[in-house]
Coordinates of C-alpha atoms in Angstrom, one line a residue:
L1 CA 38.2 48.7 44.7
S2 CA 36.8 51.9 43.8
L3 CA 34.8 49.9 40.9
T4 CA 33.9 47.0 42.9
V5 CA 31.9 49.6 45.0
T6 CA 30.5 51.3 42.6
V7 CA 29.0 48.1 41.0
D8 CA 28.0 47.1 44.4
A9 CA 25.9 50.6 45.0
V10 CA 24.1 50.2 41.6
I11 CA 22.9 46.8 42.4
V12 CA 21.7 47.8 45.8
A13 CA 20.2 50.9 44.2
D14 CA 18.6 48.5 41.4
I15 CA 17.2 46.2 44.5
V16 CA 15.4 49.4 45.8
V17 CA 13.9 50.0 42.4
N18 CA 12.6 46.7 42.2
F19 CA 10.4 46.9 45.1
L20 CA 8.8 50.0 43.4
L21 CA 8.8 48.3 39.8
A22 CA 5.7 47.7 38.3
F23 CA 5.3 44.2 36.5
E24 CA 3.1 42.9 33.5
E25 CA 0.7 40.2 34.3
D26 CA -1.7 38.8 32.0
M27 CA -1.5 41.7 29.6
R28 CA -2.1 44.3 32.4
Y29 CA 0.4 46.3 34.5
V30 CA 0.3 45.7 38.4
V31 CA 1.2 48.8 40.5
S32 CA 0.1 47.5 43.9
R33 CA 3.3 47.7 46.2
R34 CA 2.2 44.9 48.0
R35 CA 2.2 42.6 45.1
I36 CA 5.3 44.1 43.5
A37 CA 7.0 43.4 46.9
A38 CA 5.8 39.7 47.2
R39 CA 6.7 38.9 43.8
Y40 CA 10.3 40.1 44.2
L41 CA 10.7 38.5 47.4
R42 CA 9.5 35.2 46.0
C43 CA 12.4 35.0 43.6
L44 CA 15.0 37.4 42.2
F45 CA 15.5 39.2 45.8
W46 CA 17.5 36.3 47.3
V47 CA 19.3 35.8 44.0
D48 CA 20.1 39.7 44.1
L49 CA 21.1 39.6 47.5
L50 CA 23.7 36.9 47.4
S51 CA 25.3 38.6 44.4
V52 CA 25.8 41.7 46.6
M53 CA 27.0 40.4 49.7
P54 CA 30.8 41.6 50.7
Y55 CA 31.9 38.1 51.0
G56 CA 35.8 39.4 51.5
P57 CA 35.1 41.6 54.8
I58 CA 32.7 38.8 56.1
C59 CA 35.2 36.0 55.9
N60 CA 37.8 38.5 57.5
A61 CA 35.7 39.5 60.3
A62 CA 34.4 35.9 60.8
F63 CA 37.7 33.8 60.4
G64 CA 40.4 36.4 61.7
G65 CA 41.5 37.8 58.4
C66 CA 42.1 34.3 56.6
G67 CA 40.2 35.2 53.8
S68 CA 43.5 36.9 52.3
G69 CA 45.9 34.5 53.9
S70 CA 48.9 32.7 52.0
G71 CA 51.5 30.4 52.2
P72 CA 55.1 30.5 52.4
T73 CA 55.8 30.6 48.7
G74 CA 52.7 32.9 47.9
E75 CA 49.9 30.3 47.3
L76 CA 46.8 30.6 48.8
T77 CA 45.8 28.7 52.1
P78 CA 42.4 26.6 52.0
C79 CA 40.5 29.1 54.1
A80 CA 41.5 32.0 51.8
I81 CA 40.4 29.6 48.8
T82 CA 37.1 29.1 50.3
C83 CA 36.4 32.5 50.8
R84 CA 37.6 33.3 47.3
M85 CA 35.2 30.9 45.9
L86 CA 32.3 32.6 47.6
V87 CA 33.1 35.6 45.5
F88 CA 31.5 33.6 42.5
F89 CA 28.0 34.4 43.9
H90 CA 28.5 37.8 42.5
L91 CA 28.1 36.0 39.0
L92 CA 24.4 35.7 39.8
R93 CA 24.1 39.5 39.1
I94 CA 24.5 38.7 35.4
H95 CA 20.6 37.3 35.3
R96 CA 19.9 41.2 34.1
L97 CA 21.9 40.7 31.0
L98 CA 19.1 38.4 29.7
T99 CA 16.8 41.3 29.6
L100 CA 19.6 43.2 27.8
F101 CA 19.9 40.2 25.2
T102 CA 16.3 39.3 24.8
S103 CA 14.9 43.0 24.5
P104 CA 16.7 43.7 21.0
K105 CA 14.6 40.4 19.7
Y106 CA 11.3 42.5 19.7
N107 CA 12.9 46.1 19.6
T108 CA 12.6 47.2 15.9
E109 CA 14.3 50.5 16.5
A110 CA 17.5 48.5 16.5
P111 CA 18.8 47.0 13.3
F112 CA 18.6 43.2 13.8
A113 CA 22.3 42.8 12.3
V114 CA 23.3 45.4 14.9
A115 CA 21.6 43.8 17.8
T116 CA 23.0 40.2 17.2
L117 CA 26.7 41.8 16.8
F118 CA 26.2 43.8 19.9
R119 CA 24.7 40.7 21.7
N120 CA 27.2 38.2 20.2
Y121 CA 30.4 40.7 21.4
V122 CA 29.0 41.2 25.0
V123 CA 28.7 37.5 25.5
T124 CA 32.2 37.0 23.9
V125 CA 33.9 39.9 26.3
L126 CA 32.0 38.6 29.2
W127 CA 32.9 34.7 28.7
T128 CA 36.4 35.3 28.2
H129 CA 36.8 37.8 31.0
F130 CA 35.4 35.1 33.5
A131 CA 37.8 32.5 31.6
G132 CA 40.7 34.8 32.4
C133 CA 39.9 35.6 35.9
M134 CA 39.4 32.0 36.6
M135 CA 42.9 30.8 35.2
Y136 CA 44.3 33.9 37.3
F137 CA 42.5 32.4 40.0
L138 CA 44.0 29.0 39.7
A139 CA 47.6 30.5 39.0
K140 CA 46.9 32.4 42.4
V141 CA 46.2 29.4 44.3
Y142 CA 49.6 27.8 43.1
G143 CA 51.0 31.0 44.2
F144 CA 52.4 31.9 40.5
G145 CA 55.1 29.3 40.9
S146 CA 57.1 26.9 39.1
E147 CA 54.1 24.8 39.1
A148 CA 51.5 27.3 37.8
W149 CA 51.6 28.7 34.1
G150 CA 55.1 30.2 34.3
R151 CA 56.8 27.2 35.0
A152 CA 60.0 29.4 35.5
S153 CA 63.2 28.4 37.7
P154 CA 66.3 30.4 38.4
G155 CA 69.5 28.6 36.1
P156 CA 73.0 28.4 37.3
D157 CA 73.8 31.8 35.7
G158 CA 70.9 33.5 37.1
R159 CA 68.8 33.4 33.9
C160 CA 65.2 32.0 34.3
L161 CA 64.6 28.4 32.7
I162 CA 61.3 27.1 31.4
D163 CA 61.7 23.2 30.5
G164 CA 65.4 23.6 30.8
E165 CA 65.5 26.3 28.2
P166 CA 66.9 29.6 29.3
V167 CA 64.1 32.5 28.5
D168 CA 63.0 36.0 29.3
V169 CA 60.1 35.9 31.4
T170 CA 58.7 39.4 32.1
T171 CA 55.2 39.2 30.5
W172 CA 54.1 35.7 31.9
L173 CA 52.0 35.2 35.4
G174 CA 55.2 33.7 37.0
G175 CA 56.9 36.8 36.1
P176 CA 60.7 37.1 36.5
C177 CA 62.7 34.2 38.5
D178 CA 63.2 36.8 41.3
P179 CA 60.2 36.6 43.3
A180 CA 61.0 40.4 44.4
V181 CA 60.3 41.5 41.2
G182 CA 57.2 40.5 39.4
P183 CA 54.7 41.5 37.0
T184 CA 51.7 43.6 38.2
F185 CA 48.1 42.6 38.5
G186 CA 47.0 44.1 35.4
E187 CA 49.7 42.5 33.5
R188 CA 48.7 39.0 34.8
Y189 CA 45.2 39.8 34.2
M190 CA 46.2 40.8 30.6
V191 CA 48.0 37.5 29.9
S192 CA 45.2 35.6 31.3
L193 CA 42.7 37.4 29.2
Y194 CA 45.2 36.9 26.2
W195 CA 45.1 33.2 26.8
A196 CA 41.1 32.8 27.2
I197 CA 41.0 34.9 23.7
V198 CA 43.1 32.9 22.0
T199 CA 41.7 29.7 23.4
M200 CA 38.4 30.6 22.4
T201 CA 38.8 31.6 19.0
T202 CA 40.7 28.3 18.3
V203 CA 43.9 30.1 17.1
G204 CA 45.7 27.9 19.8
Y205 CA 49.3 29.4 19.4
G206 CA 50.5 27.3 22.1
D207 CA 52.6 29.8 23.8
K208 CA 50.7 29.9 27.1
T209 CA 49.2 26.6 28.4
P210 CA 48.1 25.4 31.6
A211 CA 50.5 23.4 33.7
T212 CA 48.7 22.2 36.8
A213 CA 45.7 19.8 36.9
A214 CA 43.2 22.3 38.0
E215 CA 44.2 24.4 35.0
I216 CA 44.1 21.4 32.6
A217 CA 40.6 20.4 33.9
F218 CA 39.3 24.2 33.7
T219 CA 40.7 24.3 30.0
V220 CA 38.9 21.2 28.8
L221 CA 35.7 22.6 30.3
Y222 CA 36.1 25.7 28.6
I223 CA 37.0 24.3 25.5
L224 CA 33.7 22.2 25.7
V225 CA 31.9 25.0 26.3
N226 CA 33.6 27.1 23.4
I227 CA 32.2 24.6 20.6
G228 CA 28.7 25.4 21.8
M229 CA 29.0 29.4 22.2
G230 CA 31.2 29.3 18.6
A231 CA 28.6 27.6 16.9
Y232 CA 26.2 29.8 18.6
I233 CA 27.6 33.1 17.2
I234 CA 28.7 31.6 14.1
G235 CA 25.2 30.4 13.5
T236 CA 23.7 34.2 14.3
I237 CA 25.9 35.9 12.3
T238 CA 25.3 33.5 9.2
L239 CA 21.7 33.8 9.9
V240 CA 21.7 37.8 9.1
A241 CA 23.6 37.2 6.4
V242 CA 21.6 34.4 4.7
G243 CA 18.4 36.4 5.3
N244 CA 20.0 39.2 3.1
D245 CA 21.2 36.8 0.8
E246 CA 17.6 35.3 0.5
T247 CA 15.7 38.7 -0.6
L248 CA 18.5 39.4 -3.1
R249 CA 18.0 35.5 -4.4
A250 CA 14.4 35.9 -4.5
Y251 CA 14.8 39.1 -6.7
R252 CA 17.2 37.8 -9.1
E253 CA 15.0 34.5 -9.6
K254 CA 12.2 36.9 -10.2
S255 CA 14.1 39.1 -12.5
S256 CA 15.8 36.6 -14.7
R257 CA 12.4 34.8 -15.0
L258 CA 11.1 37.9 -16.4
L259 CA 14.1 38.6 -18.8
E260 CA 13.6 35.3 -20.1
Y261 CA 10.3 35.9 -20.9
I262 CA 11.2 39.1 -22.9
E263 CA 13.5 37.3 -24.5
V264 CA 11.3 34.5 -25.8
H265 CA 8.6 36.8 -26.7
G266 CA 11.0 39.4 -28.3
I267 CA 9.4 42.4 -26.4
P268 CA 11.1 45.6 -27.2
P269 CA 13.4 47.5 -25.3
Q270 CA 11.3 50.3 -24.0
M271 CA 8.6 48.2 -22.9
S272 CA 10.9 45.4 -21.4
S273 CA 12.9 48.3 -19.1
C274 CA 9.4 49.4 -17.9
M275 CA 8.4 45.7 -16.7
L276 CA 11.9 45.8 -15.0
A277 CA 11.3 49.1 -13.3
H278 CA 7.7 47.9 -12.1
L279 CA 9.4 44.6 -10.8
R280 CA 11.8 46.1 -8.8
L281 CA 9.1 48.8 -7.3
N282 CA 6.9 45.9 -6.4
F283 CA 9.6 43.5 -4.7
V284 CA 11.0 46.8 -3.0
N285 CA 7.4 47.7 -1.7
E286 CA 6.0 44.1 -1.2
Q287 CA 6.8 43.5 2.3
A288 CA 5.3 47.2 3.3
S289 CA 1.8 46.3 1.4
D290 CA -1.2 46.2 3.1
E291 CA -1.9 42.5 2.3
Q292 CA 1.4 41.2 3.4
V293 CA 1.6 43.4 6.4
L294 CA -2.1 42.8 7.5
Q295 CA -2.5 39.5 7.1
I296 CA -1.4 38.2 10.3
L297 CA -3.8 40.5 12.0
P298 CA -7.4 39.3 13.2
L299 CA -10.3 40.7 10.7
T300 CA -11.5 43.2 13.4
L301 CA -8.2 44.7 14.1
R302 CA -7.5 44.6 10.4
R303 CA -10.7 46.5 9.4
K304 CA -9.7 49.1 12.1
V305 CA -6.7 49.6 10.3
L306 CA -7.8 50.2 7.0
H307 CA -10.7 52.1 8.4
Y308 CA -8.1 54.5 9.9
L309 CA -6.2 54.8 7.1
Y310 CA -8.7 55.1 3.9
M311 CA -12.1 55.7 5.3
G312 CA -11.5 59.4 5.1
R313 CA -10.7 59.1 1.4
L314 CA -14.2 57.3 1.1
T315 CA -16.2 59.6 2.5
S316 CA -15.0 62.6 0.7
S317 CA -15.6 61.2 -2.7
Y318 CA -19.1 62.1 -4.1
L319 CA -19.7 58.6 -5.2
F320 CA -20.0 56.9 -1.5
S321 CA -21.9 59.9 0.0
G322 CA -24.7 58.7 2.0
C323 CA -23.2 55.2 2.4
C324 CA -23.2 53.5 5.9
S325 CA -20.0 52.7 7.5
T326 CA -20.7 48.8 7.2
F327 CA -20.8 49.1 3.6
L328 CA -17.9 51.2 3.2
D329 CA -15.6 48.7 5.6
R330 CA -16.9 46.0 3.1
I331 CA -15.2 47.9 0.1
L332 CA -12.0 48.3 1.8
Q333 CA -12.1 44.7 2.4
A334 CA -12.5 43.7 -0.8
A335 CA -10.4 46.3 -2.6
G336 CA -6.7 45.7 -3.3
F337 CA -3.7 48.4 -3.3
E338 CA -1.5 48.6 -6.1
L339 CA 1.5 50.6 -6.9
Y340 CA 2.1 51.9 -10.6
M341 CA 5.4 53.4 -12.2
P342 CA 5.2 56.6 -14.0
Q343 CA 3.9 56.8 -17.4
V344 CA 1.6 53.6 -17.3
Q345 CA -2.1 54.0 -18.7
L346 CA -4.4 52.6 -16.2
V347 CA -7.6 53.4 -18.3
T348 CA -7.2 53.6 -22.3
H349 CA -9.9 55.7 -24.6
G350 CA -11.9 53.2 -26.2
S351 CA -11.0 50.2 -23.9
P352 CA -13.7 48.6 -21.3
V353 CA -13.2 49.6 -17.8
T354 CA -13.5 46.3 -15.4
E355 CA -12.2 48.1 -12.1
L356 CA -13.4 50.9 -10.1
M357 CA -10.1 52.7 -9.2
M358 CA -9.4 55.8 -6.7
L359 CA -5.8 57.2 -6.5
I360 CA -4.6 57.2 -3.0
Q361 CA -1.2 58.6 -3.5
G362 CA 0.6 60.5 -6.3
D363 CA 0.0 62.2 -9.7
M364 CA -1.9 61.3 -12.8
H365 CA -3.0 62.9 -15.7
C366 CA -6.2 62.5 -17.4
S367 CA -7.1 63.3 -21.2
V368 CA -11.0 63.2 -22.0
T369 CA -12.0 62.9 -25.7
R370 CA -15.2 64.8 -26.5
L371 CA -17.3 64.6 -29.3
S372 CA -18.1 68.5 -29.9
S373 CA -14.2 69.1 -29.6
A374 CA -11.2 68.0 -31.9
S375 CA -9.0 68.1 -29.3
P376 CA -9.2 66.4 -26.2
K377 CA -9.2 68.3 -22.6
E378 CA -6.6 67.8 -20.3
Y379 CA -7.0 67.6 -16.6
S380 CA -5.1 66.2 -13.5
V381 CA -6.4 63.7 -11.1
E382 CA -6.6 64.4 -7.7
E383 CA -5.5 62.3 -4.5
G384 CA -8.9 60.7 -3.1
E385 CA -10.8 61.0 -6.7
L386 CA -12.4 58.3 -8.4
F387 CA -11.8 57.9 -12.2
G388 CA -13.4 55.6 -14.7
E389 CA -16.4 54.7 -12.8
I390 CA -19.1 56.0 -15.6
P391 CA -17.6 52.9 -18.0
F392 CA -16.8 50.8 -14.9
F393 CA -20.7 50.8 -13.9
M394 CA -22.3 51.1 -17.3
E395 CA -20.1 48.4 -18.7
T396 CA -19.2 50.5 -21.6
V397 CA -15.7 51.8 -23.0
S398 CA -13.8 54.9 -21.6
T399 CA -13.7 58.4 -23.3
E400 CA -10.7 59.3 -21.0
T401 CA -7.1 58.1 -21.2
I402 CA -5.5 58.3 -17.6
T403 CA -1.9 58.1 -17.4
T404 CA 0.3 58.2 -13.8
V405 CA 2.7 61.0 -13.6
S406 CA 4.5 59.9 -10.7
V407 CA 4.5 56.7 -8.5
C408 CA 1.1 56.2 -7.7
R409 CA -0.6 54.1 -5.3
V410 CA -4.4 53.0 -6.6
M411 CA -7.4 51.4 -4.9
V412 CA -8.8 48.8 -7.1
L413 CA -11.8 47.1 -6.4
S414 CA -12.6 44.5 -9.2
R415 CA -15.9 44.0 -10.8
A416 CA -16.3 40.2 -9.2
A417 CA -15.7 42.0 -6.1
W418 CA -18.2 44.8 -6.7
R419 CA -20.8 42.0 -7.6
S420 CA -20.4 40.4 -4.1
I421 CA -20.9 43.5 -2.5
L422 CA -23.8 44.6 -4.3
D423 CA -25.5 41.3 -3.4
A424 CA -24.7 41.6 0.1
H425 CA -25.5 45.3 0.6
P426 CA -28.1 46.4 -2.3
G427 CA -28.9 49.3 -0.1
G428 CA -25.5 50.8 -0.2
A429 CA -24.9 50.1 -3.5
K430 CA -28.4 51.8 -4.5
A431 CA -26.8 54.9 -3.0
M432 CA -23.9 54.7 -5.2
L433 CA -25.6 54.6 -8.1
E434 CA -27.9 57.6 -7.4
N435 CA -24.8 59.5 -6.6
L436 CA -23.5 59.0 -9.8
V437 CA -26.3 59.6 -11.7
A438 CA -27.4 63.0 -9.7
S439 CA -23.5 64.0 -10.5
T440 CA -23.6 62.8 -14.1
F441 CA -26.7 64.6 -14.9
R442 CA -26.2 67.7 -12.3
V443 CA -27.2 71.1 -13.9
I444 CA -23.8 72.6 -12.5
P445 CA -21.4 71.5 -15.2
R446 CA -19.2 69.0 -13.6
A447 CA -16.0 66.7 -15.2
S448 CA -14.6 63.4 -14.5
C449 CA -11.4 64.8 -13.6
N450 CA -10.1 68.7 -12.8
V451 CA -7.9 70.4 -11.4
G452 CA -10.4 72.0 -8.5
Q453 CA -11.1 70.3 -5.0
P454 CA -10.7 66.8 -4.7
G455 CA -13.9 64.9 -5.2
S456 CA -15.2 67.4 -7.4
R457 CA -16.7 66.1 -10.6
T458 CA -18.1 67.8 -14.0
R459 CA -20.4 66.4 -16.4
R460 CA -18.8 64.9 -19.1
Q461 CA -19.7 66.4 -22.7

């Protein structure tokens, strides 16, 4: 009784809160109390009211206590059955669970597998609880007598008989044959719940079976619903397992194709291990790449996200000084962002540079070969610094060798993309070239890579 009163009090408090709770309409929150109350009164208020009405006291007051009446053998009277059936309106409060079950679908804070298992177990517990209560109610209608599930009757020697066989009936709904000694409400409920769970899981031991026509009819409906519910639960769990398996299968397929390629072409072990490591790095980070994530967004929103993430890097670079925001946005849209494993040479001495690159994250090592020095000059590339830009614009070979020290994220602008930007924004391209010339021939010595501040350059000797 105390639990029932507590639950009813919570529902009443929720009804009061719903008269003050803002709702969303056309992507806007409505906070007008008049509109909130009108919307709640049009639909869910009456559902909540029916779900919280005290039907037992109402029936006792209206029909003189017949709501709890029973026959001479303990069965419920028709008036009591009608009053008990009204309590089924309390099931309308289950509509609140719909919000609980739908919100995890779009809540990324909870893992999908955990949310799915939680939802399935809650549905299973509620459904079996309802079925157990129904079977308890149907047995109560017959007074837990010989026509109910117990089917127990006293034998000539005082022992209980079921179907003519002497048995010890102490835990079933019918209880012992002596009506003065019987199982408690909790024991009968646990037996009903046991039957509901065993039937839903299709175990079907057969030790507890319905006996009356009403119990058999409900069991048929219960099993029919269980067919669809079981298929849904198995399907959702299979979806979680298959999703993980598909990701693993995609990686294994790419890995097997790469291994076949390595074997056919006889690639040495050191290079092949580097290729496999790079495959795994890109596969793990593929779903988090800008191209994969932002492709679902409209162009304007995608431009804003890229502007927020990388515009600070561009404006702090000497090469883009004085360039307009539209020109820089165009560069961000045309550029790609790639990941590289450690010890990968992005620029090699004596090789042409076909891409304009900027280090976004990570550590790089730069080795500059100079004509006036027999040994190369060693530098480190700072985050936000361009490298290989002079051979890129001059279309000459590089005098640098740039190697990644750690896993690096690099912005890459291809020559074809640069030419398309050059045609669309000649003013911005001119400003870039002027910055490059001014930095290269500045009187103050500057280098392509140094240990100083990001973006500082020294002249190549």
